[in-house]
mmCIF file with all atom_site columns, C-alpha atoms in Angstrom:
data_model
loop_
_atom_site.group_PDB
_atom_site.id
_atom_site.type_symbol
_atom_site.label_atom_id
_atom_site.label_alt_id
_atom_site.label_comp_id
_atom_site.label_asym_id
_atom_site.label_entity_id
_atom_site.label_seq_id
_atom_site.pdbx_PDB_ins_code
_atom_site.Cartn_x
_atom_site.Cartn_y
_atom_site.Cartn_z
_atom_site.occupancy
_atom_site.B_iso_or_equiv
_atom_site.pdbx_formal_charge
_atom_site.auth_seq_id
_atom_site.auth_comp_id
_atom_site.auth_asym_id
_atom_site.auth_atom_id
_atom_site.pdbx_PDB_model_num
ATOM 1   C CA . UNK A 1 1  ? 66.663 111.771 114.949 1.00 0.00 ? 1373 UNK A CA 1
ATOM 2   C CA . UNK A 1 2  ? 70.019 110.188 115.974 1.00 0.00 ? 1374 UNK A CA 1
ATOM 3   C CA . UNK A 1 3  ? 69.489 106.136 116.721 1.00 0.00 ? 1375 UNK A CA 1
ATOM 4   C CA . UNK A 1 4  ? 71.971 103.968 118.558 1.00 0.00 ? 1376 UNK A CA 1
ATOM 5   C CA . UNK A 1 5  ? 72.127 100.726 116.244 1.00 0.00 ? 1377 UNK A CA 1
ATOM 6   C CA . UNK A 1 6  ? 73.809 97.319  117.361 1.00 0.00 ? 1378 UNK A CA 1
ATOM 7   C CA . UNK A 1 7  ? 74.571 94.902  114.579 1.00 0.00 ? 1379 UNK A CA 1
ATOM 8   C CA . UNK A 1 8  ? 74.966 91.018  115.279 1.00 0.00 ? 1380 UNK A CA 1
ATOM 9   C CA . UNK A 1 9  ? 76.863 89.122  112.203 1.00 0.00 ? 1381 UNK A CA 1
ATOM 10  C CA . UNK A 1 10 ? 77.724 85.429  112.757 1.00 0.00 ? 1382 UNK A CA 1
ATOM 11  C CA . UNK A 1 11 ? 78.413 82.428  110.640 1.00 0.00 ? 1383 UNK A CA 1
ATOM 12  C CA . UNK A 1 12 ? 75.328 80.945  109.155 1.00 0.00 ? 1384 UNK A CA 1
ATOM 13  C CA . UNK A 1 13 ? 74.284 77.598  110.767 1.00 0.00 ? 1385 UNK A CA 1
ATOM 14  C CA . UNK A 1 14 ? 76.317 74.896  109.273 1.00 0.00 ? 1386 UNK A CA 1
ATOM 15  C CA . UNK A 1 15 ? 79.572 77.249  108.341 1.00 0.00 ? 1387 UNK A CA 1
ATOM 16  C CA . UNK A 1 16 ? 82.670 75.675  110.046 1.00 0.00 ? 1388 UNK A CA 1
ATOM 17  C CA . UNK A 1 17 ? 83.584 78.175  112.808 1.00 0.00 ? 1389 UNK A CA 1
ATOM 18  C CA . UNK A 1 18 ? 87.242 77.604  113.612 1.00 0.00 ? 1390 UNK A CA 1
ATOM 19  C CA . UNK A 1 19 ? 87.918 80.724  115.801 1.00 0.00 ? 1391 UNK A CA 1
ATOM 20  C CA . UNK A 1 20 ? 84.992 79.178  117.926 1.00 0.00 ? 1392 UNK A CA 1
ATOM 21  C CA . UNK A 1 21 ? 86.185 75.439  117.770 1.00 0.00 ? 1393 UNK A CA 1
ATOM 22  C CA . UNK A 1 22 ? 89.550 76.763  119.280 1.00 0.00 ? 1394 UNK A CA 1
ATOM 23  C CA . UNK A 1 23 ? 87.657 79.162  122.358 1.00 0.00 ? 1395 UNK A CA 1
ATOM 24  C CA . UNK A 1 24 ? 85.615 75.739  123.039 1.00 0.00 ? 1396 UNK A CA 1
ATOM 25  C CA . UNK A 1 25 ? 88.729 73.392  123.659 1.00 0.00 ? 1397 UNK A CA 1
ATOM 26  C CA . UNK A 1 26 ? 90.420 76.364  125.327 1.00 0.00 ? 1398 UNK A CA 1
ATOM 27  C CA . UNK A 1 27 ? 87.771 76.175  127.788 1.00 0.00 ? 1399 UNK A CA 1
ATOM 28  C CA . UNK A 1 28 ? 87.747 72.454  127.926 1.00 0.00 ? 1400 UNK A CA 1
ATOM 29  C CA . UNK A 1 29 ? 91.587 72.916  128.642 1.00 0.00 ? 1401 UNK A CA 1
ATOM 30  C CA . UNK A 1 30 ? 91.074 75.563  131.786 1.00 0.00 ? 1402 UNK A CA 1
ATOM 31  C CA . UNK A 1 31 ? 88.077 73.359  133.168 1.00 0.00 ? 1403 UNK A CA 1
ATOM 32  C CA . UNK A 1 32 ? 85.020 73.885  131.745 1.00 0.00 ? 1404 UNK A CA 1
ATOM 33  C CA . UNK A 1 33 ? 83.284 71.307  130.675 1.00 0.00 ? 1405 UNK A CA 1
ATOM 34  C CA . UNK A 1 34 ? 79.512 71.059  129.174 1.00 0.00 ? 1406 UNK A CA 1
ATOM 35  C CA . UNK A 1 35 ? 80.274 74.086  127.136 1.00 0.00 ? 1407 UNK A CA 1
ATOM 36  C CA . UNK A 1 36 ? 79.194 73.035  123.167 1.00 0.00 ? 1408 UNK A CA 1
ATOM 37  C CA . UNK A 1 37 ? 78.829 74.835  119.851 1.00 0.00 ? 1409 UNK A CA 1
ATOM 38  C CA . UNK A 1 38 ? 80.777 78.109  120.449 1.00 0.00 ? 1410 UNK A CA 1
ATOM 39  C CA . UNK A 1 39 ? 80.604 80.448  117.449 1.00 0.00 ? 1411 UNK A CA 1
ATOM 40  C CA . UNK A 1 40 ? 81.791 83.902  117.583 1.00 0.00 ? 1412 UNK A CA 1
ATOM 41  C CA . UNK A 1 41 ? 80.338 86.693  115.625 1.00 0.00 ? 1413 UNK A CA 1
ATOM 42  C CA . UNK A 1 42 ? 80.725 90.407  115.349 1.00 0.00 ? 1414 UNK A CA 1
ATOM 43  C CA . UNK A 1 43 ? 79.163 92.746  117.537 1.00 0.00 ? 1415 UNK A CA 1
ATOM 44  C CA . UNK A 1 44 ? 79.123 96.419  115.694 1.00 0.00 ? 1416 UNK A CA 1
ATOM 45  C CA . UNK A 1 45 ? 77.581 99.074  117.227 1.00 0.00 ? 1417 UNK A CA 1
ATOM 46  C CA . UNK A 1 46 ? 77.378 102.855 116.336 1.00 0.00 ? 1418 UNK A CA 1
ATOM 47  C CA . UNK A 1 47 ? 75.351 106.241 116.103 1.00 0.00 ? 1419 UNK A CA 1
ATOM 48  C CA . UNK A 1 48 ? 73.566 107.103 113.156 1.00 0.00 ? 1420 UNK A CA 1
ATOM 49  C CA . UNK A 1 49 ? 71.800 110.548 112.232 1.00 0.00 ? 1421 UNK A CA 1
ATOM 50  C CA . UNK A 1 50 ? 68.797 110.126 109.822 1.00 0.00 ? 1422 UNK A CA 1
ATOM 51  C CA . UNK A 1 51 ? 65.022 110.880 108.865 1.00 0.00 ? 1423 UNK A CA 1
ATOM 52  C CA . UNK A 1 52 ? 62.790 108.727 110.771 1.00 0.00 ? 1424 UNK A CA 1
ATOM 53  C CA . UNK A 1 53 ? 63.230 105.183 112.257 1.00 0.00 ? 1425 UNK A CA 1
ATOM 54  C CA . UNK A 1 54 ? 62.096 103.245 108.851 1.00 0.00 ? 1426 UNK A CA 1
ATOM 55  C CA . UNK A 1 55 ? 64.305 105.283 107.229 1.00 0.00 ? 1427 UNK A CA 1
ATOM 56  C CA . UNK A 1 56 ? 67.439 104.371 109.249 1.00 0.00 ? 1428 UNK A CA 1
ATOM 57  C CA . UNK A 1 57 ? 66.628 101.110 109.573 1.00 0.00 ? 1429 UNK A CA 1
ATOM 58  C CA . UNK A 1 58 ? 66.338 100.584 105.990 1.00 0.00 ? 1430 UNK A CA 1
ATOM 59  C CA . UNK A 1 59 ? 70.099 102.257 105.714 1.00 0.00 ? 1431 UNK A CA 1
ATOM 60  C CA . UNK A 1 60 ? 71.220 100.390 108.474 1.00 0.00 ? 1432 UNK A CA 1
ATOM 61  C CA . UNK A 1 61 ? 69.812 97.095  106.516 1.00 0.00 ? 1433 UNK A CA 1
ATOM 62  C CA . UNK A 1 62 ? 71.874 97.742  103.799 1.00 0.00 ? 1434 UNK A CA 1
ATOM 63  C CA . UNK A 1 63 ? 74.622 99.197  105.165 1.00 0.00 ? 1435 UNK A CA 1
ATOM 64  C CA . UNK A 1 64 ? 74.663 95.363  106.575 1.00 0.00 ? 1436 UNK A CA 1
ATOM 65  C CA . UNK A 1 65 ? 74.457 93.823  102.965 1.00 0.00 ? 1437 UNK A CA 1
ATOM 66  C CA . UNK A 1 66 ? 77.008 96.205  101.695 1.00 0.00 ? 1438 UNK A CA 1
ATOM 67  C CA . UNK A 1 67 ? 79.992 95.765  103.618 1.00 0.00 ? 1439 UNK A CA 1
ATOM 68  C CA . UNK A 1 68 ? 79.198 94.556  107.315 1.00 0.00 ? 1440 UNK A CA 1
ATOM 69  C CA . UNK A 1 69 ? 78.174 90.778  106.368 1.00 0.00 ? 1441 UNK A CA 1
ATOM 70  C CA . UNK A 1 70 ? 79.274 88.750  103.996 1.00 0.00 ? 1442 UNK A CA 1
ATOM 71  C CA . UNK A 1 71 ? 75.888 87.581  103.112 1.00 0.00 ? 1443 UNK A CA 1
ATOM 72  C CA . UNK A 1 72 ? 76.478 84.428  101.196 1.00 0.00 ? 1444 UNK A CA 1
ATOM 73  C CA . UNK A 1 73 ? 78.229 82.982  104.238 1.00 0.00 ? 1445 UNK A CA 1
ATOM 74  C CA . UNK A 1 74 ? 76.991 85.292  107.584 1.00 0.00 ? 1446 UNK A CA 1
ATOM 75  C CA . UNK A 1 75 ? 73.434 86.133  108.791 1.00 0.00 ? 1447 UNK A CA 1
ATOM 76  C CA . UNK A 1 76 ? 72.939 89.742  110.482 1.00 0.00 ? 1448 UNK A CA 1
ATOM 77  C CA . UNK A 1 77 ? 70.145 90.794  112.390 1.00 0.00 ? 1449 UNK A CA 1
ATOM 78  C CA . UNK A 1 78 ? 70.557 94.645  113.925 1.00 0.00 ? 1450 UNK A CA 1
ATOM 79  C CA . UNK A 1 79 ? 68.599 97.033  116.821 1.00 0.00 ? 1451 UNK A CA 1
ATOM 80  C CA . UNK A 1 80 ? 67.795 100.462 116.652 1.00 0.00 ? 1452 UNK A CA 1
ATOM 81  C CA . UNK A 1 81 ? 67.294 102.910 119.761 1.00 0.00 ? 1453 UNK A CA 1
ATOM 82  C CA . UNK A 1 82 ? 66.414 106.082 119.887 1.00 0.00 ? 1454 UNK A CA 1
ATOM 83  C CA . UNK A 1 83 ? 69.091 107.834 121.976 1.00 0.00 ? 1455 UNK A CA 1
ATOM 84  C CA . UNK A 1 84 ? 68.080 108.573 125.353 1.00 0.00 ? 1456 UNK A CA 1
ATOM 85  C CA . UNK A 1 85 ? 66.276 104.977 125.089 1.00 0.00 ? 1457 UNK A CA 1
ATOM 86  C CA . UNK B 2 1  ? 69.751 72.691  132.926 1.00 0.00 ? 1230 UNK B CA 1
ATOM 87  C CA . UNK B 2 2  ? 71.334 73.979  129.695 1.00 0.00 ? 1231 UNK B CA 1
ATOM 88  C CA . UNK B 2 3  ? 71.656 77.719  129.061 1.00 0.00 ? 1232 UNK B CA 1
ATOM 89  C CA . UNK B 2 4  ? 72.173 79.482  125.976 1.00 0.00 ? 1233 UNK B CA 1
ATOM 90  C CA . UNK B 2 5  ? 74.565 81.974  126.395 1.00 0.00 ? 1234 UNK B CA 1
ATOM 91  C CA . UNK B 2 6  ? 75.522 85.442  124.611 1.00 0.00 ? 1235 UNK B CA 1
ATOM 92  C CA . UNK B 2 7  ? 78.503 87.320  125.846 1.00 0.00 ? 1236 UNK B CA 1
ATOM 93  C CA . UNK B 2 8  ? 79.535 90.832  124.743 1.00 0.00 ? 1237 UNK B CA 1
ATOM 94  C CA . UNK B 2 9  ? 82.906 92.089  124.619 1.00 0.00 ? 1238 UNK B CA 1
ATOM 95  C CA . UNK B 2 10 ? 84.002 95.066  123.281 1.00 0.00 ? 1239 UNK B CA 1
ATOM 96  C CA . UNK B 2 11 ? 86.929 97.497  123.813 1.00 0.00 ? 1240 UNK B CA 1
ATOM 97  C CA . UNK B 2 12 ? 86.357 99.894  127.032 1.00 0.00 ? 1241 UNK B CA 1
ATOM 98  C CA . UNK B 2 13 ? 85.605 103.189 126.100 1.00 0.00 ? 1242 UNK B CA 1
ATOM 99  C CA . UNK B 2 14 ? 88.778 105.702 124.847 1.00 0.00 ? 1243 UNK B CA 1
ATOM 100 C CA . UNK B 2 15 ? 90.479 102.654 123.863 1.00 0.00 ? 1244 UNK B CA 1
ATOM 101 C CA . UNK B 2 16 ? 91.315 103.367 120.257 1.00 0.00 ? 1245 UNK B CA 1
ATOM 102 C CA . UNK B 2 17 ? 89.212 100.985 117.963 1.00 0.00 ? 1246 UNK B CA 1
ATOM 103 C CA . UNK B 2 18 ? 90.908 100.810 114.611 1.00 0.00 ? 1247 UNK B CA 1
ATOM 104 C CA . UNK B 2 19 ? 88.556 98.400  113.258 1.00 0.00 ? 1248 UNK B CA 1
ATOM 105 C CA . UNK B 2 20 ? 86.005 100.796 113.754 1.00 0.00 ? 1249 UNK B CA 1
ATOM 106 C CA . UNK B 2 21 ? 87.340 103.664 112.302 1.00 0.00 ? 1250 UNK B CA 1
ATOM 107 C CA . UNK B 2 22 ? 87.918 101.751 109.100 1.00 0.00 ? 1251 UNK B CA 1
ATOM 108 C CA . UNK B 2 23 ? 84.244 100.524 109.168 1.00 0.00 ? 1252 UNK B CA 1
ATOM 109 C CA . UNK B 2 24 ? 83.608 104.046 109.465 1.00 0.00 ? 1253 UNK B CA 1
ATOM 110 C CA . UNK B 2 25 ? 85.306 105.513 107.153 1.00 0.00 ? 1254 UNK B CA 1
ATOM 111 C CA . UNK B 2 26 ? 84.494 102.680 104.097 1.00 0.00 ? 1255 UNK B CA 1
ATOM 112 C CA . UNK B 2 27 ? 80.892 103.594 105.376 1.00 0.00 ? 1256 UNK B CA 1
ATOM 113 C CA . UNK B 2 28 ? 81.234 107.395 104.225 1.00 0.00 ? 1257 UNK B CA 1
ATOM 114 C CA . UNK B 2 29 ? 82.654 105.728 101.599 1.00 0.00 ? 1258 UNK B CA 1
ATOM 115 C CA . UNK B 2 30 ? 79.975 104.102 100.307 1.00 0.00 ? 1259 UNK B CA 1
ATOM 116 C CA . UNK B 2 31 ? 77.968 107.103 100.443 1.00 0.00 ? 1260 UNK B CA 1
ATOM 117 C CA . UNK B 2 32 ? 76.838 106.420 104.206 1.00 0.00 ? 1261 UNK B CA 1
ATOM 118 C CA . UNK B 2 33 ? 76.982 110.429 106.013 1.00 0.00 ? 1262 UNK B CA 1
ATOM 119 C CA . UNK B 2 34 ? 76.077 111.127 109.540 1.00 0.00 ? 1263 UNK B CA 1
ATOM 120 C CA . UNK B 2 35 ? 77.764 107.458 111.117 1.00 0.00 ? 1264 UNK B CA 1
ATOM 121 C CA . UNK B 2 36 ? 79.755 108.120 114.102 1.00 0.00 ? 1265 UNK B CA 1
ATOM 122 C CA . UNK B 2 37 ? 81.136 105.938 116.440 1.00 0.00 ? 1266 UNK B CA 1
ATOM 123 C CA . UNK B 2 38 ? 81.456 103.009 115.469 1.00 0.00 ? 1267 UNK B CA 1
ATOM 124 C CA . UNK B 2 39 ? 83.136 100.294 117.861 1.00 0.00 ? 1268 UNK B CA 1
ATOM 125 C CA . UNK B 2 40 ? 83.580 96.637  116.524 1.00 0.00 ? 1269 UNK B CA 1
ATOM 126 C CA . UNK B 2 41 ? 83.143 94.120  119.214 1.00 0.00 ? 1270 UNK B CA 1
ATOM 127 C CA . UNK B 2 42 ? 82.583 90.211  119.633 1.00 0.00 ? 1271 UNK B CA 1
ATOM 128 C CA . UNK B 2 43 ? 79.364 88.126  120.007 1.00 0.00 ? 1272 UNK B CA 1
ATOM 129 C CA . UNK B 2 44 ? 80.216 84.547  121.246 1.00 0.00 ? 1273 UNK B CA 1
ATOM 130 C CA . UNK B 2 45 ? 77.647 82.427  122.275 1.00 0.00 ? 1274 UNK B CA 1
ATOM 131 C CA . UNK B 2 46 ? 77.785 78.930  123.429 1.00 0.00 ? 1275 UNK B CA 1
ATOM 132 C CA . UNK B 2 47 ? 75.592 76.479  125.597 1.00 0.00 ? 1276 UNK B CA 1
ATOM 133 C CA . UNK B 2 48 ? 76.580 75.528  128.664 1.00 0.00 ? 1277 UNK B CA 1
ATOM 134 C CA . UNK B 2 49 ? 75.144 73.059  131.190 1.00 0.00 ? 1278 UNK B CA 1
ATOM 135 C CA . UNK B 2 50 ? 75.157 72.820  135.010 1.00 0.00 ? 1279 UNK B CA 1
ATOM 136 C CA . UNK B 2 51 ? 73.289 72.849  138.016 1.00 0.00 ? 1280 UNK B CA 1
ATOM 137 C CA . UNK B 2 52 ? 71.457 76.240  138.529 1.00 0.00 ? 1281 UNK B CA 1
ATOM 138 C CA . UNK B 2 53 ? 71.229 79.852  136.673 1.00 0.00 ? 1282 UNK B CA 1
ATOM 139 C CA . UNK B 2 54 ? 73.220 81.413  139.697 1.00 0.00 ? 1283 UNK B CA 1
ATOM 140 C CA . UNK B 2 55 ? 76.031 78.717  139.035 1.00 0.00 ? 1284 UNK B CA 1
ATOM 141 C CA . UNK B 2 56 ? 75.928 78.848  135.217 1.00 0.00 ? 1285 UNK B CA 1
ATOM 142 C CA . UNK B 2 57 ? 76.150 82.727  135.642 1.00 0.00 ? 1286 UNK B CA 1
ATOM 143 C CA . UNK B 2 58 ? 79.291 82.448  138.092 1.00 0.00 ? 1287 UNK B CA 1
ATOM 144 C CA . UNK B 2 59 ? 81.176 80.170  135.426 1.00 0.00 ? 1288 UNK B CA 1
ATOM 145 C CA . UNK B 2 60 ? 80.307 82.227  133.059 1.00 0.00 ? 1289 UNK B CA 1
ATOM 146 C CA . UNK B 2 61 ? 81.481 85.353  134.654 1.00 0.00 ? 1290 UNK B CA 1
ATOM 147 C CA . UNK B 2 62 ? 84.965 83.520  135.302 1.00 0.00 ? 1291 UNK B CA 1
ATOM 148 C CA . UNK B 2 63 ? 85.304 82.367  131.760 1.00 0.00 ? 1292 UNK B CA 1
ATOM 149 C CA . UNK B 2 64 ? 84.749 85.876  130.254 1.00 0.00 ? 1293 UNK B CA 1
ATOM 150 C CA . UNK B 2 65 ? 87.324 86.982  132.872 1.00 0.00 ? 1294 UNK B CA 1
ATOM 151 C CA . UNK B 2 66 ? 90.075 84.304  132.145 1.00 0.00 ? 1295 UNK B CA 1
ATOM 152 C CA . UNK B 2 67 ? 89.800 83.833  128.514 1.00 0.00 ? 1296 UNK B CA 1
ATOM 153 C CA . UNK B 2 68 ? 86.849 85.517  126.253 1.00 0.00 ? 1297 UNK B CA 1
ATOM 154 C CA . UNK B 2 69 ? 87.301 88.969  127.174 1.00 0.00 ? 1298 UNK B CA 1
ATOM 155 C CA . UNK B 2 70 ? 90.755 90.925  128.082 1.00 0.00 ? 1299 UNK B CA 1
ATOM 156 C CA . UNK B 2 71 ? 89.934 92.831  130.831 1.00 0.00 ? 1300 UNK B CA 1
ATOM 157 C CA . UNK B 2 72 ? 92.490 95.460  131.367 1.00 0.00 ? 1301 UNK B CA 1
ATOM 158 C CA . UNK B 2 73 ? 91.620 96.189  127.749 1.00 0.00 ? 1302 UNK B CA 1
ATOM 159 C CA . UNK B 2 74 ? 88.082 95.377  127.114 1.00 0.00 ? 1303 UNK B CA 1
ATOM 160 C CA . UNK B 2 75 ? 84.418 95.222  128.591 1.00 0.00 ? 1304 UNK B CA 1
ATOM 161 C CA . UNK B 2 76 ? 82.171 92.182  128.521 1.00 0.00 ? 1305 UNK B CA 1
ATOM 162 C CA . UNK B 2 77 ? 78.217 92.043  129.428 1.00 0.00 ? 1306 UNK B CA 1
ATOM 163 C CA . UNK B 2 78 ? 76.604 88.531  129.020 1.00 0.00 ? 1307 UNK B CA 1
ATOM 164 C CA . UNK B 2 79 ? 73.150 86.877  128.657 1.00 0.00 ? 1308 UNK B CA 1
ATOM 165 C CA . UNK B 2 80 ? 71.659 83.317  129.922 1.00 0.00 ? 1309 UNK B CA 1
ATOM 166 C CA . UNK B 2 81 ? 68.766 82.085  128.422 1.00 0.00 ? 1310 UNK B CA 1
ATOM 167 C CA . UNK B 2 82 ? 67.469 79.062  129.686 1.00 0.00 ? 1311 UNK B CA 1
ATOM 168 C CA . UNK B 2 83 ? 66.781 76.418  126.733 1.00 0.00 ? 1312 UNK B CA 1
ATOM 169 C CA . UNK B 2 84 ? 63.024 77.123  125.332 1.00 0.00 ? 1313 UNK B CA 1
ATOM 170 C CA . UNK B 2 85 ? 63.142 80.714  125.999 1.00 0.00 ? 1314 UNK B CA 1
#
């Protein structure tokens, strides 16, 4: 089966997020007010050919570990469709 | 209310995505066959108050336009959650 997977990586809770400090006053600057705690993550998406869906998601899962989050300072969570989903 | 909000933005399709293709390749790599496509794109989310979802979603839609997405270049899609959801 081929699967469409989306991957979400952001900052663990409590990690200083500077590039989302600076988008918040930004937007404080052009006028918006009442927006708070702005983080900005990663947003990775791609096709992947495999066995079946436990398969692939357990590749996917550590394709994350490996090399798309830096685990000791991001959180991931990822979702699998089946193409034509 | 207060919304949670998740915007999407990634680079419109047959734009060249060099961050991708580097994912991609360290991917094969690491031993990782049969990925294709990959596309890296950002996940910001932020809460925002105001009066009602139509006027939260308006604001929204002008703040991906004027600042959080680049439009001749990339795509957004967002997502309002109302606090407690």
């Amino acid at each position: 089966m081929t699967a469409r997977v989306e991957v979400f990586v952001q900052l663990k809770d409590g990690m200083l997020d500077p590039q989302g400090k600076t988008l918040e006053h930004a937007l404080e600057a052009l006028g918006y007010s009442g927006v708070e705690n702005v983080r900005v993550g990663k947003w990775i998406t791609f096709a992947v050919e495999g066995g079946c869906r436990e398969e692939i998601a357990g590749r996917v899962d550590e394709m994350c570990r490996r090399l798309l989050a830096n685990t000791v300072i991001e959180r991931f969570t990822y979702k699998l469709l089946e193409d034509g989903e």
